[in-house]
mmCIF file of C-alpha atoms in Angstrom:
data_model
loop_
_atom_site.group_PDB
_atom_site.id
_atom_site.type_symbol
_atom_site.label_atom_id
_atom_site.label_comp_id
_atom_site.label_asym_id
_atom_site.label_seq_id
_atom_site.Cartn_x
_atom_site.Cartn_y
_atom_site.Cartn_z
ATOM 1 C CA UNK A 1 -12.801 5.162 4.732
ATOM 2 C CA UNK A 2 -9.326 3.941 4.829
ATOM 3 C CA UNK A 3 -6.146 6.894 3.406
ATOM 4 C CA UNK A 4 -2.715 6.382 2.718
ATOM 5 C CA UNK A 5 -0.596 9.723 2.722
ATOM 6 C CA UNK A 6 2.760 9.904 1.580
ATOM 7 C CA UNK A 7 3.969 13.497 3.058
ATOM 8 C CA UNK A 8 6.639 13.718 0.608
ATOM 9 C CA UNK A 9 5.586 14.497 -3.358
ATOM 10 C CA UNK A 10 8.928 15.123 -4.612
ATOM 11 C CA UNK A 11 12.569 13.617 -3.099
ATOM 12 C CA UNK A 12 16.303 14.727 -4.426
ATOM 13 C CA UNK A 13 19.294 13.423 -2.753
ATOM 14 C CA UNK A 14 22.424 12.616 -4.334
ATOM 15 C CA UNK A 15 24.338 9.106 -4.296
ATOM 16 C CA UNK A 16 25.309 7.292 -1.344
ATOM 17 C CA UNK A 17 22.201 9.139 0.732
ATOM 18 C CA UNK A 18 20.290 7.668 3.020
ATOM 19 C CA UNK A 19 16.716 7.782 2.117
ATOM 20 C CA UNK A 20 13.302 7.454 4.398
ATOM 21 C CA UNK A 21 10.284 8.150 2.670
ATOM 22 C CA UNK A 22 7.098 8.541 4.654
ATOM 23 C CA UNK A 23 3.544 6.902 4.547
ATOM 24 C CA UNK A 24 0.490 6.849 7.144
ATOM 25 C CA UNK A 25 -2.051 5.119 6.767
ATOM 26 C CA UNK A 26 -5.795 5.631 8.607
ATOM 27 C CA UNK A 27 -7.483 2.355 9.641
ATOM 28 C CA UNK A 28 -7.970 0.989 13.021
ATOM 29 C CA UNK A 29 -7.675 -2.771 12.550
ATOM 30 C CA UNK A 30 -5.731 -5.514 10.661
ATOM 31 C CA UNK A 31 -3.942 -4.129 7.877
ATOM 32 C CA UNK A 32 -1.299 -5.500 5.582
ATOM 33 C CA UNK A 33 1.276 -2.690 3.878
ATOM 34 C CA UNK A 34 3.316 -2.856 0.689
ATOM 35 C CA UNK A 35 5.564 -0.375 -0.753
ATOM 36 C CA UNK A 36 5.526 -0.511 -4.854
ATOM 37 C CA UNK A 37 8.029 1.147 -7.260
ATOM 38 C CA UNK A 38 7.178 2.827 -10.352
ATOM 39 C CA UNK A 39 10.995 3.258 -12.806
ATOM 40 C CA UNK A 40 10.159 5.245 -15.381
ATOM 41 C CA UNK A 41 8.379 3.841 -18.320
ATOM 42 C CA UNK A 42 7.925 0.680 -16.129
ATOM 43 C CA UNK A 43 4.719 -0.746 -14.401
ATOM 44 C CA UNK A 44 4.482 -1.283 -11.041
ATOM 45 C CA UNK A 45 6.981 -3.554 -9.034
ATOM 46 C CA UNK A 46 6.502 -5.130 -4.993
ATOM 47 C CA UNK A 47 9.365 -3.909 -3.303
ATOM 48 C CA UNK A 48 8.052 -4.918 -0.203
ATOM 49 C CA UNK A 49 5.308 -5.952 2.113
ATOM 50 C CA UNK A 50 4.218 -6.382 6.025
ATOM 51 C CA UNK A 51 1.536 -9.037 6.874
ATOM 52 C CA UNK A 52 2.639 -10.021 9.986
ATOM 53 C CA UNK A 53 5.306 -11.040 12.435
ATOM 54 C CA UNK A 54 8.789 -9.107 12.673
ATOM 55 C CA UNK A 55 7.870 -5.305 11.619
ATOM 56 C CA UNK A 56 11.184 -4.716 9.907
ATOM 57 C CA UNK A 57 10.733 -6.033 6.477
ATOM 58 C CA UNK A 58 13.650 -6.471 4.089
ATOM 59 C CA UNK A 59 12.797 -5.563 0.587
ATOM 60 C CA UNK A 60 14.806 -5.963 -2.955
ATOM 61 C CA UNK A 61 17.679 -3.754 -4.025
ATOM 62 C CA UNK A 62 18.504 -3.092 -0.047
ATOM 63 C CA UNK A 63 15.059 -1.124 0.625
ATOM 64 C CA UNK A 64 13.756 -1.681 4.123
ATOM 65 C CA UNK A 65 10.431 -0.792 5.837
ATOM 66 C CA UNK A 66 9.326 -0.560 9.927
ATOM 67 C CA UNK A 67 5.596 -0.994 10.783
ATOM 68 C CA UNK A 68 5.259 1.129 13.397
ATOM 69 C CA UNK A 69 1.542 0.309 14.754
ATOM 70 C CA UNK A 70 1.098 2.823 17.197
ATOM 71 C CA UNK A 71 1.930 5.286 14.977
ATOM 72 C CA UNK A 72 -0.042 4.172 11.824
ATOM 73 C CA UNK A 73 3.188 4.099 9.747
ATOM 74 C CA UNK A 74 5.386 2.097 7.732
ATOM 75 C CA UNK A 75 8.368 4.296 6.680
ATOM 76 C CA UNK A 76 10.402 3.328 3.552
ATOM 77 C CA UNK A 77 14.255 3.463 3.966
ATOM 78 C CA UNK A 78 17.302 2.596 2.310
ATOM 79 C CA UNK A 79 20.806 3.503 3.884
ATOM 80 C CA UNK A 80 22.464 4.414 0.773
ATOM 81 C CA UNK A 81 20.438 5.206 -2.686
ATOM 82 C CA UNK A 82 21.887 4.523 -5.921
ATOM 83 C CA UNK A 83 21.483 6.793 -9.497
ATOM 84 C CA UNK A 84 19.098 3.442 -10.411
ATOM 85 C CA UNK A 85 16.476 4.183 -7.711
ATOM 86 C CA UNK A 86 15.136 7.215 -9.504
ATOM 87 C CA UNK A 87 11.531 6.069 -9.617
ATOM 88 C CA UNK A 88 8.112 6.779 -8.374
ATOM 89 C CA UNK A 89 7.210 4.991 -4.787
ATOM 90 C CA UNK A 90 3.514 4.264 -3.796
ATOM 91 C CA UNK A 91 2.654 2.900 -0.328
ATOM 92 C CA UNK A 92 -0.266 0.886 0.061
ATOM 93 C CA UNK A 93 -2.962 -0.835 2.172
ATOM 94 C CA UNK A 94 -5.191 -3.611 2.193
ATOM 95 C CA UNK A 95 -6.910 -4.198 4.926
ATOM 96 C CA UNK A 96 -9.049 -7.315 6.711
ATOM 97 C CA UNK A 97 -12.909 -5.143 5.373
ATOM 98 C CA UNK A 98 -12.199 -5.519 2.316
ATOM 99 C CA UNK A 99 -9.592 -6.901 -0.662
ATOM 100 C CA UNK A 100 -8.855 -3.803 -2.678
ATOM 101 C CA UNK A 101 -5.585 -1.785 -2.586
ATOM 102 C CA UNK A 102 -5.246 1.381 -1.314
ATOM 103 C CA UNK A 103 -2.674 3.182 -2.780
ATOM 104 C CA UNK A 104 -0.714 6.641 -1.573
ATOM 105 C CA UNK A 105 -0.160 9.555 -4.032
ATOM 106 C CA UNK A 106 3.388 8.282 -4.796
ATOM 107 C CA UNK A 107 7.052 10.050 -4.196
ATOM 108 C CA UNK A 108 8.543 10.731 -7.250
ATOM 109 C CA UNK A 109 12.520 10.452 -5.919
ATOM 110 C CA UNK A 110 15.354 11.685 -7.994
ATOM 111 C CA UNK A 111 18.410 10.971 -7.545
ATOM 112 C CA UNK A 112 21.180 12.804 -8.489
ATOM 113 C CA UNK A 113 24.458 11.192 -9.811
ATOM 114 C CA UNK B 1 4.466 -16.562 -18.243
ATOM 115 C CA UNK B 2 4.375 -13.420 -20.484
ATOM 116 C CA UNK B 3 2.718 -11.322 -17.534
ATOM 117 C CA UNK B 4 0.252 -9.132 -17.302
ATOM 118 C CA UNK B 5 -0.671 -7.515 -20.887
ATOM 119 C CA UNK B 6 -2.190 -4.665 -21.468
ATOM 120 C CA UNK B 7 -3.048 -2.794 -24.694
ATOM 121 C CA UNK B 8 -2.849 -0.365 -26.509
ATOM 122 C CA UNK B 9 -0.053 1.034 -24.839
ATOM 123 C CA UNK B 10 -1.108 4.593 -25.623
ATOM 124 C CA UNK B 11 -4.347 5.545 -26.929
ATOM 125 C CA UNK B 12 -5.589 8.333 -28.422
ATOM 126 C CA UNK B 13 -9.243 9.260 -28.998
ATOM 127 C CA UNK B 14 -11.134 13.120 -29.763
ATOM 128 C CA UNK B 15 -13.911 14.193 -27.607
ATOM 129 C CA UNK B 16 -16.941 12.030 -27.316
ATOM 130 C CA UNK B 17 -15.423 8.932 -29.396
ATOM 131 C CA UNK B 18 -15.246 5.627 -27.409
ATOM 132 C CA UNK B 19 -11.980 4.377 -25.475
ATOM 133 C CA UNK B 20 -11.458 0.168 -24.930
ATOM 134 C CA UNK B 21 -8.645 -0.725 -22.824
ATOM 135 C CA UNK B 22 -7.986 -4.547 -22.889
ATOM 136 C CA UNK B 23 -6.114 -6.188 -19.744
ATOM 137 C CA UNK B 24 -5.313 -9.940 -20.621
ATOM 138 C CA UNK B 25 -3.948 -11.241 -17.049
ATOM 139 C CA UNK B 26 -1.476 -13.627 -16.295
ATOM 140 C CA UNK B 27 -2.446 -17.424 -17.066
ATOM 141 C CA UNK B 28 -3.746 -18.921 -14.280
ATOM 142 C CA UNK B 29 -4.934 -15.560 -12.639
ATOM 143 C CA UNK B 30 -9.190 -15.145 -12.467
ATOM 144 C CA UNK B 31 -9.173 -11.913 -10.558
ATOM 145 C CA UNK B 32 -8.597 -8.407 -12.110
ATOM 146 C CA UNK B 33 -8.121 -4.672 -10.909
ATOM 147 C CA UNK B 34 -8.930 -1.744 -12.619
ATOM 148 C CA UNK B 35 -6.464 1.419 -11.584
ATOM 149 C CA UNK B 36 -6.514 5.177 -12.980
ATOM 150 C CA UNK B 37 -3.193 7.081 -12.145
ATOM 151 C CA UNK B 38 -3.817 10.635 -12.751
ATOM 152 C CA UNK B 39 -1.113 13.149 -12.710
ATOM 153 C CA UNK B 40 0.022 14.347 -9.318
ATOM 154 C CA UNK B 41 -2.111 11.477 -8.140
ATOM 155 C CA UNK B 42 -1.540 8.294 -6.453
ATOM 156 C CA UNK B 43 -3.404 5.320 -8.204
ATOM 157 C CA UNK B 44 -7.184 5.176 -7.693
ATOM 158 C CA UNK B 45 -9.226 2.100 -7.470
ATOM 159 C CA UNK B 46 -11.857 1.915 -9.746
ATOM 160 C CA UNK B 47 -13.159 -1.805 -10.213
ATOM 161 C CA UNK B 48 -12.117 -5.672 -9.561
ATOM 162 C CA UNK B 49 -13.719 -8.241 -11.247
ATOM 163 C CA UNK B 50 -13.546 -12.195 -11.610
ATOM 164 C CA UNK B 51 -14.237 -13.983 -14.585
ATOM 165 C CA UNK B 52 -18.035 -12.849 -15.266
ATOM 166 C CA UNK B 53 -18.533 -11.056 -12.210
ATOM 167 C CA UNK B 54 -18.208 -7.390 -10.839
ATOM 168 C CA UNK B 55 -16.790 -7.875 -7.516
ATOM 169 C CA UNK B 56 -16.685 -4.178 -6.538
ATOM 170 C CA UNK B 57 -16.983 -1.186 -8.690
ATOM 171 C CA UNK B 58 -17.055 1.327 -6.102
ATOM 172 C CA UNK B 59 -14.248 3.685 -7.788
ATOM 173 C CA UNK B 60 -16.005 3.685 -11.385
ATOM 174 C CA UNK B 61 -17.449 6.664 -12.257
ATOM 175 C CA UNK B 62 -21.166 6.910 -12.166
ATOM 176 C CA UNK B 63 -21.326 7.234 -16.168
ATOM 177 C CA UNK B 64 -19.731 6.654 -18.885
ATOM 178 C CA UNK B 65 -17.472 3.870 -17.353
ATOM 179 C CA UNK B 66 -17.948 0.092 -17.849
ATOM 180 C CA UNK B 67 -16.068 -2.779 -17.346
ATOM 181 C CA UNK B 68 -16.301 -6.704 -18.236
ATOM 182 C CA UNK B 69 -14.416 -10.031 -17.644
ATOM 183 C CA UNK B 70 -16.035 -12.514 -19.990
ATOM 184 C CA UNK B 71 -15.332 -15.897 -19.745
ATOM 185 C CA UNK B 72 -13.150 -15.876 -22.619
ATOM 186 C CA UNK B 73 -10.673 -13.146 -23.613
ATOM 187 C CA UNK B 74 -9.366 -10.224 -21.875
ATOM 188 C CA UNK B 75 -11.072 -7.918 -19.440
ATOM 189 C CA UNK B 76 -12.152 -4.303 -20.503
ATOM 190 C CA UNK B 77 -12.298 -1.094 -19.237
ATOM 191 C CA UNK B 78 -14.717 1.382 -22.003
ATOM 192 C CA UNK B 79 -15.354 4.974 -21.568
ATOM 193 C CA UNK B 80 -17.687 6.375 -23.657
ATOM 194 C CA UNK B 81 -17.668 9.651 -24.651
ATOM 195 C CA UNK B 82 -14.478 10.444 -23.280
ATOM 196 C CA UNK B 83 -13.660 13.675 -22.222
ATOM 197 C CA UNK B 84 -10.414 15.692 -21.908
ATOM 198 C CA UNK B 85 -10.454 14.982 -18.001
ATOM 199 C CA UNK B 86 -10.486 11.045 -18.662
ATOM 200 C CA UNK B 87 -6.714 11.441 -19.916
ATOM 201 C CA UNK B 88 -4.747 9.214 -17.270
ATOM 202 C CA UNK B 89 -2.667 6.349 -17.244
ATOM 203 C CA UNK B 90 -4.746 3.205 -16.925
ATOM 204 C CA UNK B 91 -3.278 0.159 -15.009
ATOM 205 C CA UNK B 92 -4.665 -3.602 -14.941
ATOM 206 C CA UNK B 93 -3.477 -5.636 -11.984
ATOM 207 C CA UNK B 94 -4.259 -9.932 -11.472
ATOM 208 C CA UNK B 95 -4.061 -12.028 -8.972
ATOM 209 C CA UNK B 96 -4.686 -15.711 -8.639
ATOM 210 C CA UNK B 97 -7.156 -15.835 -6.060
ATOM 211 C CA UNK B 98 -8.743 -13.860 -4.208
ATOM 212 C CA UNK B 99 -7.868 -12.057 -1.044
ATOM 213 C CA UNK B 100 -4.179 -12.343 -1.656
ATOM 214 C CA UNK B 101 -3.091 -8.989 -2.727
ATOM 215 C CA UNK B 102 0.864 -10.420 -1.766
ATOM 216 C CA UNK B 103 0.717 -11.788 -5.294
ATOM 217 C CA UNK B 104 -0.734 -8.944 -7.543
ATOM 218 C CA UNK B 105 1.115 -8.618 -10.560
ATOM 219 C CA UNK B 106 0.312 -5.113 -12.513
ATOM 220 C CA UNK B 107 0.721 -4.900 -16.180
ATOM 221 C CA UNK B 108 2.587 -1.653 -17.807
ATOM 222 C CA UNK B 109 -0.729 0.272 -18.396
ATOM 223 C CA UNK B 110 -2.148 2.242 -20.841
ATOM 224 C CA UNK B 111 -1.909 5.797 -21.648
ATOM 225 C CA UNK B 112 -4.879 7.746 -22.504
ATOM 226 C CA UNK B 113 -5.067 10.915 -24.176
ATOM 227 C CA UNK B 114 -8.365 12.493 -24.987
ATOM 228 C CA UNK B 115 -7.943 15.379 -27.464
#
């Protein structure tokens, strides 16, 4: 069955950090990817998402991801975080079986001011 | 568009009452998701439906779990005879069609706490 781990549960950094947050995924065919964001006391927000074409994907609030096929990944980065990004991150998979998402665990990120 | 609405926002029910979570999707969307979010957990699938239809229920819980979209009025999520393990956060997602998970839109969910 199709996974998505996030290796990272919990993430501190302070301001003006750069940030890559990891996610694998385990399926062997067409798959689109999405990272969502969870600010406290929020629902769930699209920061970003790969279907096809270029495998850099620009996000909101300067968040970027890389589909790297080959290595089943599509790393979450920002080059600088701000206090504001303190939130919860889920990655997550569709893929061309079937329409549900598959979400990761989430990254709970704190930043410090 | 007011988004997707779900209610109660927190809920609070003893052993063995009866919990009814109400998702009312954004206007114009005819496909719903079911989502539990336990602590330390990521969000788990549990069911999508359209309007009158199951589509796939294959993360509900053997028992105990139902879920409808009627044809009118919100879709719900019961557990019956909740039990202390059934305390999550409950999230409703839409989408207008199906197959295009670019445009799910989740609503703020709903917080269960079984006493």
């Amino acid at each position: 069955a199709q996974s998505v781990s996030q290796h990272n549960h919990h993430v501190i950094l302070s301001e003006a950090a750069s940030l890559e947050l990891g996610c694998n995924y385990s399926y062997g065919g067409t798959v689109n990817l999405f990272w969502y964001v969870q600010y406290p006391g929020q629902h769930l927000q699209l920061l970003l998402k790969y279907f096809s074409g270029d495998p850099l994907v620009k996000g909101i609030k300067g968040f970027e991801a890389e589909f790297i096929k080959s290595k089943f990944s599509f790393n979450l980065r920002k080059p600088s975080v701000q206090w504001s990004d303190t939130a919860e991150y889920f990655c997550a998979v569709t893929t061309n079986r079937d329409d549900k998402i598959i979400f990761g665990k989430g990254t709970r990120l704190h930043i410090l001011p | 568009n007011a988004g997707v609405m779900q209610n109660p926002r927190h809920l609070v029910r003893r052993r063995g009452q009866e919990a009814r979570l109400r998702c009312s999707p954004m206007k114009g969307h005819s496909h719903v998701y079911w989502y539990r979010q336990l602590p330390e957990e990521g969000l788990k699938f549990m069911v999508y439906l359209q309007k009158e239809n199951i589509i796939d229920e294959s993360g509900m819980p053997k028992e105990r779990f139902s879920a409808e979209f009627p044809k009118e009025g919100p879709s719900i999520l019961r557990i019956q005879q909740v039990v202390r393990g059934d305390s999550a956060a409950y999230f409703c997602a839409s989408s207008p069609t199906e197959g295009t998970n670019e445009k799910l839109f989740f609503g703020s969910g709903t917080q269960l706490s079984v006493l």
